[in-house]
XYZ file of C-alpha atoms in Angstrom:
455
model
C 9.208 -67.207 -6.501
C 8.926 -67.914 -2.688
C 8.020 -71.256 -1.532
C 5.886 -71.653 1.667
C 6.765 -73.988 4.263
C 4.647 -74.865 7.148
C 6.374 -74.729 10.604
C 7.462 -78.141 11.861
C 7.283 -79.643 8.625
C 10.303 -81.626 7.696
C 13.284 -79.809 6.057
C 13.492 -79.307 2.477
C 15.891 -81.338 0.227
C 18.644 -79.312 -1.047
C 17.893 -77.758 -4.126
C 19.857 -78.476 -7.130
C 22.665 -76.087 -7.971
C 21.042 -74.688 -11.439
C 17.960 -73.746 -9.273
C 20.154 -71.763 -6.735
C 19.372 -68.017 -7.352
C 22.761 -66.963 -6.729
C 24.570 -69.689 -9.191
C 21.965 -68.363 -11.667
C 23.040 -64.724 -11.488
C 26.837 -65.789 -11.371
C 26.331 -68.100 -14.453
C 24.371 -65.066 -16.165
C 27.380 -62.786 -15.587
C 29.789 -65.353 -17.137
C 27.310 -65.542 -19.930
C 26.801 -61.778 -20.284
C 30.670 -61.060 -20.445
C 31.038 -63.747 -23.334
C 28.297 -62.202 -25.355
C 29.563 -58.770 -24.750
C 32.879 -59.396 -26.195
C 31.085 -61.478 -28.980
C 29.023 -58.195 -29.610
C 32.256 -55.979 -29.549
C 34.275 -58.274 -31.931
C 31.388 -58.178 -34.507
C 31.747 -54.264 -34.786
C 29.031 -51.965 -36.219
C 26.375 -52.645 -38.568
C 26.189 -51.867 -42.201
C 24.857 -48.356 -40.995
C 27.733 -47.777 -38.688
C 25.323 -48.012 -35.442
C 24.975 -50.631 -32.991
C 25.245 -54.423 -34.237
C 22.234 -56.677 -33.580
C 23.647 -58.536 -30.465
C 24.587 -54.919 -28.741
C 20.897 -53.728 -29.681
C 19.538 -56.954 -28.048
C 21.848 -56.703 -24.839
C 20.955 -53.172 -24.414
C 17.146 -53.708 -24.819
C 17.030 -56.741 -22.150
C 19.297 -54.608 -19.549
C 17.432 -51.414 -19.874
C 14.050 -53.145 -19.726
C 14.912 -54.885 -16.545
C 16.087 -51.770 -14.912
C 12.980 -50.078 -16.169
C 10.958 -52.602 -14.568
C 12.782 -51.807 -11.205
C 12.475 -48.005 -11.588
C 8.534 -48.147 -12.497
C 8.151 -49.696 -8.883
C 10.495 -47.231 -7.210
C 7.934 -44.437 -6.238
C 5.139 -46.699 -4.560
C 7.920 -49.026 -3.141
C 9.577 -46.125 -1.264
C 6.116 -44.099 -0.152
C 4.817 -47.707 1.162
C 8.068 -48.537 2.663
C 8.776 -45.619 4.592
C 5.113 -44.942 5.914
C 4.904 -48.587 7.388
C 8.598 -48.430 8.695
C 7.393 -45.008 10.512
C 4.352 -46.665 11.858
C 6.484 -49.655 13.142
C 8.473 -47.461 15.213
C 5.394 -47.437 17.563
C 6.003 -50.765 18.769
C 9.445 -50.094 20.007
C 10.214 -48.465 23.478
C 13.563 -46.954 22.453
C 12.406 -45.545 19.033
C 14.158 -42.224 19.054
C 17.417 -43.771 20.338
C 17.446 -45.999 17.516
C 16.723 -43.186 15.067
C 19.620 -41.314 16.268
C 21.939 -44.120 16.441
C 21.049 -45.065 13.044
C 21.958 -41.618 11.647
C 25.100 -41.544 13.801
C 26.524 -44.778 12.423
C 25.630 -43.859 8.876
C 27.863 -40.643 9.506
C 30.507 -42.799 10.774
C 30.645 -45.075 8.093
C 30.472 -42.526 5.551
C 33.292 -40.455 7.515
C 35.646 -43.574 7.333
C 34.657 -44.436 3.324
C 35.557 -40.973 2.471
C 38.696 -41.081 4.266
C 39.848 -43.827 2.527
C 38.814 -42.213 -0.794
C 40.916 -39.321 0.186
C 43.895 -41.254 0.995
C 43.726 -43.428 -2.140
C 43.319 -40.489 -4.457
C 46.388 -38.839 -2.781
C 48.653 -42.100 -3.005
C 47.488 -43.542 -6.336
C 47.136 -39.638 -8.012
C 44.761 -41.028 -10.861
C 44.575 -37.622 -12.289
C 48.280 -37.393 -13.162
C 48.468 -41.283 -14.541
C 45.769 -41.352 -16.913
C 45.718 -41.686 -20.761
C 42.541 -39.767 -21.351
C 42.957 -36.521 -22.974
C 41.320 -33.245 -22.241
C 39.370 -33.197 -25.455
C 37.085 -35.902 -23.582
C 36.264 -33.284 -20.829
C 32.578 -32.027 -21.145
C 30.091 -30.655 -18.672
C 27.285 -32.834 -17.968
C 23.816 -32.144 -18.843
C 22.499 -31.853 -15.261
C 24.710 -30.694 -12.304
C 23.968 -30.870 -8.485
C 24.276 -27.549 -6.331
C 23.455 -27.156 -2.607
C 20.827 -24.740 -3.437
C 19.074 -27.131 -5.834
C 19.490 -29.822 -3.091
C 17.765 -27.759 -0.575
C 15.005 -26.687 -3.346
C 14.598 -30.439 -4.087
C 13.732 -31.134 -0.540
C 10.321 -29.172 -1.003
C 7.939 -31.503 -2.880
C 6.472 -29.635 -6.046
C 3.572 -32.303 -5.797
C 2.471 -34.919 -3.576
C 3.564 -37.677 -5.564
C 7.174 -36.021 -6.552
C 6.709 -36.026 -10.056
C 8.874 -34.162 -12.440
C 8.600 -32.985 -16.190
C 11.789 -32.279 -18.237
C 11.199 -30.738 -21.575
C 13.995 -30.409 -23.998
C 14.057 -29.083 -27.544
C 16.123 -30.711 -30.388
C 16.329 -30.502 -34.106
C 13.214 -32.654 -34.131
C 10.938 -30.785 -31.991
C 10.422 -30.732 -28.182
C 10.304 -33.996 -26.279
C 9.046 -34.284 -22.706
C 10.040 -36.921 -20.180
C 8.609 -37.748 -16.614
C 10.586 -38.688 -13.613
C 10.132 -39.043 -9.998
C 12.247 -37.156 -7.408
C 12.807 -39.942 -4.906
C 14.103 -37.659 -2.304
C 10.957 -35.623 -2.445
C 8.745 -39.102 -2.043
C 10.913 -39.588 0.965
C 10.069 -36.258 2.472
C 6.583 -36.942 1.710
C 6.553 -40.193 3.098
C 8.079 -39.081 6.562
C 5.269 -36.486 6.635
C 2.779 -38.836 6.037
C 3.968 -41.492 8.368
C 4.216 -39.089 11.221
C 0.863 -37.485 10.462
C -0.433 -40.716 11.002
C 1.077 -41.529 14.121
C -0.373 -38.101 15.398
C -3.794 -38.980 14.527
C -4.020 -41.916 16.353
C -6.382 -44.516 15.942
C -8.532 -42.861 13.247
C -5.386 -43.391 10.819
C -5.377 -47.309 11.824
C -7.487 -48.371 8.719
C -4.940 -45.967 6.326
C -1.720 -47.752 8.003
C -3.482 -51.274 7.633
C -4.031 -50.644 3.773
C -0.595 -49.273 3.340
C 1.006 -52.417 4.977
C -1.216 -54.439 2.664
C -0.293 -52.480 -0.438
C 3.379 -52.607 0.591
C 2.902 -56.686 0.596
C 1.566 -56.382 -2.932
C 4.529 -54.222 -4.247
C 7.056 -56.584 -2.597
C 5.323 -59.686 -4.442
C 5.497 -57.896 -7.794
C 8.894 -56.798 -7.126
C 10.217 -60.355 -6.008
C 8.925 -61.491 -9.842
C 10.779 -58.783 -11.242
C 13.931 -59.937 -9.080
C 13.673 -63.021 -10.286
C 14.353 -61.937 -13.878
C 17.747 -60.609 -12.432
C 19.733 -63.441 -14.357
C 18.046 -62.416 -17.575
C 18.730 -58.682 -16.798
C 22.208 -59.287 -15.643
C 23.213 -60.979 -19.137
C 21.873 -57.628 -21.023
C 23.294 -55.190 -18.557
C 27.025 -56.598 -18.279
C 27.142 -57.843 -21.924
C 26.213 -54.276 -23.046
C 28.447 -52.745 -20.860
C 31.295 -54.822 -22.388
C 30.029 -54.438 -25.800
C 29.911 -50.552 -25.674
C 32.873 -49.804 -23.578
C 35.164 -52.935 -23.771
C 38.735 -52.709 -22.358
C 39.787 -49.411 -24.409
C 37.925 -46.865 -22.147
C 38.820 -48.719 -18.832
C 42.443 -48.823 -20.045
C 42.696 -44.990 -20.219
C 41.042 -44.734 -16.688
C 43.008 -47.750 -15.400
C 44.475 -45.847 -12.439
C 41.349 -44.050 -11.568
C 39.309 -47.296 -11.746
C 41.940 -49.172 -9.706
C 41.405 -46.420 -6.925
C 37.586 -46.559 -6.863
C 37.836 -50.415 -6.673
C 40.573 -50.517 -4.001
C 38.502 -48.175 -1.898
C 35.137 -50.182 -2.353
C 37.225 -53.252 -1.571
C 38.909 -51.914 1.683
C 35.559 -50.558 3.188
C 33.930 -53.889 2.118
C 36.355 -56.318 3.146
C 38.225 -54.480 5.704
C 36.391 -51.550 7.475
C 33.133 -53.660 7.673
C 34.511 -56.996 8.999
C 36.413 -54.786 11.573
C 33.493 -52.982 12.711
C 31.653 -56.505 12.697
C 34.374 -57.942 14.991
C 34.374 -54.920 17.101
C 30.791 -55.422 18.138
C 31.136 -59.325 18.375
C 29.589 -60.477 15.295
C 31.477 -62.927 12.948
C 32.193 -61.172 9.609
C 31.853 -64.296 7.515
C 28.153 -64.880 8.935
C 27.297 -61.419 7.852
C 28.546 -61.969 4.504
C 27.015 -65.142 4.275
C 23.448 -63.919 5.351
C 23.802 -60.536 3.060
C 25.563 -61.582 -0.179
C 21.954 -62.256 -2.065
C 21.256 -58.385 -1.561
C 25.094 -57.127 -2.198
C 24.979 -59.556 -5.429
C 21.977 -58.135 -6.795
C 22.901 -54.590 -5.962
C 26.001 -55.123 -7.936
C 24.015 -56.330 -11.089
C 20.790 -53.965 -10.986
C 22.888 -50.892 -9.761
C 19.846 -49.575 -7.975
C 19.714 -49.685 -4.110
C 15.992 -48.973 -3.942
C 15.506 -51.925 -6.536
C 17.298 -54.294 -4.113
C 15.416 -52.632 -0.892
C 13.208 -55.861 -0.599
C 16.038 -58.032 -0.590
C 18.189 -55.918 2.085
C 15.448 -55.745 4.152
C 14.552 -59.719 3.926
C 18.114 -60.739 4.570
C 18.600 -57.858 7.582
C 15.543 -59.151 9.302
C 15.487 -63.031 8.438
C 19.279 -63.766 8.362
C 20.855 -60.849 10.383
C 18.344 -61.040 13.143
C 17.314 -57.290 13.300
C 14.106 -56.908 14.623
C 11.305 -56.380 11.908
C 10.017 -53.182 13.357
C 13.448 -51.635 13.430
C 14.818 -53.223 10.059
C 11.684 -51.865 8.560
C 12.790 -48.331 9.362
C 16.191 -48.471 9.084
C 16.796 -50.362 5.814
C 14.466 -47.980 3.499
C 16.021 -44.967 5.280
C 19.402 -46.396 4.297
C 18.306 -47.090 0.801
C 17.600 -43.762 0.212
C 20.535 -41.790 2.340
C 22.957 -44.696 3.105
C 25.805 -44.346 0.199
C 29.420 -45.308 1.312
C 29.978 -46.071 -2.256
C 28.412 -43.451 -4.426
C 28.551 -40.570 -1.837
C 31.736 -41.348 -0.128
C 34.283 -43.011 -1.933
C 33.422 -42.302 -5.442
C 33.106 -38.425 -5.060
C 36.472 -37.864 -2.928
C 38.590 -39.952 -5.339
C 36.851 -38.301 -8.344
C 37.339 -34.798 -6.972
C 41.272 -35.398 -6.468
C 41.080 -36.894 -9.845
C 39.739 -33.851 -11.534
C 41.997 -31.165 -9.653
C 45.085 -33.416 -10.610
C 43.982 -33.631 -14.106
C 43.391 -29.918 -14.471
C 46.260 -28.709 -12.106
C 44.236 -27.375 -9.631
C 46.014 -27.439 -6.124
C 43.814 -28.656 -3.061
C 44.481 -27.237 0.405
C 43.521 -28.760 3.735
C 39.991 -26.932 3.791
C 39.008 -28.695 0.545
C 39.550 -31.976 1.883
C 37.357 -31.091 4.995
C 34.747 -29.735 2.357
C 35.007 -33.154 0.666
C 34.307 -34.899 3.999
C 31.664 -32.492 4.618
C 29.916 -32.991 1.200
C 29.976 -36.956 1.385
C 28.760 -37.334 5.099
C 25.843 -34.329 4.830
C 25.031 -34.677 1.165
C 24.749 -38.072 0.554
C 20.804 -38.167 0.288
C 21.222 -36.074 -2.935
C 21.859 -39.677 -4.835
C 18.398 -40.647 -3.765
C 18.957 -44.138 -4.259
C 19.075 -44.436 -7.873
C 21.744 -45.579 -10.500
C 24.426 -43.248 -10.790
C 26.273 -40.745 -8.880
C 26.372 -37.561 -11.197
C 24.507 -35.460 -9.088
C 26.762 -36.334 -5.993
C 30.009 -35.813 -7.961
C 28.666 -32.209 -9.611
C 27.641 -31.301 -6.197
C 31.128 -32.146 -4.694
C 33.007 -30.534 -7.737
C 30.854 -27.397 -7.387
C 31.478 -27.098 -3.742
C 35.199 -27.037 -4.249
C 35.424 -24.772 -7.227
C 36.609 -27.429 -9.495
C 35.891 -27.609 -13.412
C 32.493 -29.171 -13.990
C 33.770 -30.409 -17.052
C 35.877 -33.091 -15.465
C 32.635 -34.970 -15.150
C 33.011 -36.077 -18.640
C 36.280 -37.629 -18.414
C 34.827 -39.987 -15.986
C 31.178 -40.807 -17.618
C 33.013 -43.583 -19.955
C 33.118 -46.380 -17.368
C 30.771 -45.049 -15.026
C 28.602 -47.928 -15.442
C 31.391 -50.292 -14.614
C 32.033 -48.497 -11.419
C 28.352 -47.870 -10.788
C 28.089 -51.755 -10.120
C 30.799 -51.937 -7.253
C 29.807 -48.508 -5.853
C 25.982 -50.032 -5.265
C 27.277 -53.189 -4.060
C 28.949 -51.393 -1.303
C 25.973 -49.054 -0.669
C 23.772 -51.970 -0.155
C 26.183 -53.810 2.197
C 26.585 -50.608 4.518
C 22.548 -50.473 4.395
C 22.424 -54.025 6.053
C 25.467 -53.314 8.342
C 24.406 -50.553 10.086
C 20.885 -51.777 11.508
C 23.002 -55.164 12.245
C 25.386 -53.032 14.587
C 22.882 -50.619 16.119
C 20.455 -53.665 17.180
C 23.606 -55.152 18.325
C 24.595 -52.233 20.428
C 20.893 -51.619 21.956
C 20.526 -55.309 22.859
C 17.805 -56.143 20.497
C 19.851 -58.429 17.859
C 18.606 -61.987 17.723
C 22.033 -63.428 18.276
C 20.753 -67.226 17.486
C 19.478 -65.848 13.860
C 22.636 -64.127 13.207
C 25.090 -66.877 14.178
C 22.720 -69.421 11.987
C 24.179 -67.751 8.801
C 21.369 -68.382 6.386
C 22.659 -69.656 2.865
C 21.880 -67.866 -0.180
C 19.323 -70.558 -0.983
C 17.024 -69.943 1.979
C 16.221 -66.528 0.825
C 13.542 -67.459 -1.017
C 11.605 -69.727 1.703
C 8.557 -67.967 3.055
C 7.882 -69.490 6.655
C 3.898 -69.884 6.972
C 2.790 -71.020 10.581
C 1.027 -74.274 10.879
C -2.551 -74.134 11.689
């Protein structure tokens, strides 16, 4: 949990390595991999189901993700409303908004171009051991009509109910449409600004509520090492290397693309703006690391916002707007590289030729439709949206689901890295970046320090 330090107090002594949050997560990854291999080697239980270790890992991992998901609706609403209110304090707010959206599009365009190039060079659909028997249509798909209809809230809290009828009867599950919550939040935030002083008590309450939610989420985030053991361990126990080997070239293409965007494109953009890439990664790594484990951009939002403001030197008023917006719409991994390579894989696997206009459609969907992913784990909606736009068989999604959790870790890490990168670049271009803070390059262990002014 954060430690309070009075301004002007003597610097803290370095924490022991085992208390370092980054070290704890890395150690948890190793433990999770080991336990996963042990669980897989144990085989199924006497009834043919998952053994006790696999079930334990699955329960621990899913519980951690459930805790993150439980806070998503209220976190998105309060963060977006607060961010819009903070724009009042910026003189060039309109220009910052458009610059942010422009750089969201520019980086997405670069990422999808890399995805298309890798799909054509590596040809993962022709170099695969998976059989057509594994092809099956997903239970839910994305379409432009559904996407546009999804922008219109069906109720004020974006709550959706899904009912399924099975052999054992009907079951209803509740979920939140994050995209609808985003729209509601923007409308409420703009309305509060237009109301004027009468809305000040509401905005003050919202800011206070947001701080409470951040505190609760920080408690959940401190459980990340435990959640990491469950998530990684269960992935290894369930999937092992078998499914990965069958889709080896496809997985390689995805991760090569993610690597190029994260460690080549982003550093080049930073260098072009006079920013040290090493400092960027040193400062943003806590958020990138948490995103890799949690597979949730929104769950990582408080960490991303904190490193963007405290470590990268982006003004609080702008960071509070750009980072929450990016957490719901900025997806270079899930909405650019992944759908581009996956669409080419499906086309190659089913022998469907793609022409020049199809590649332009991939670019269009990736740049414009990225909000469909809505910051949650998984990118099936974005993939099905791309396939349906191209007229490719949706059954191809079934070929790729076997290793989706493994890919989603890398995708989400790149998503979050981009969500911190764009505000940093825009702030630098607009002359509002605190260069001294950026150049300081805070270490990971400095992330959990809250500075309290001395009285």
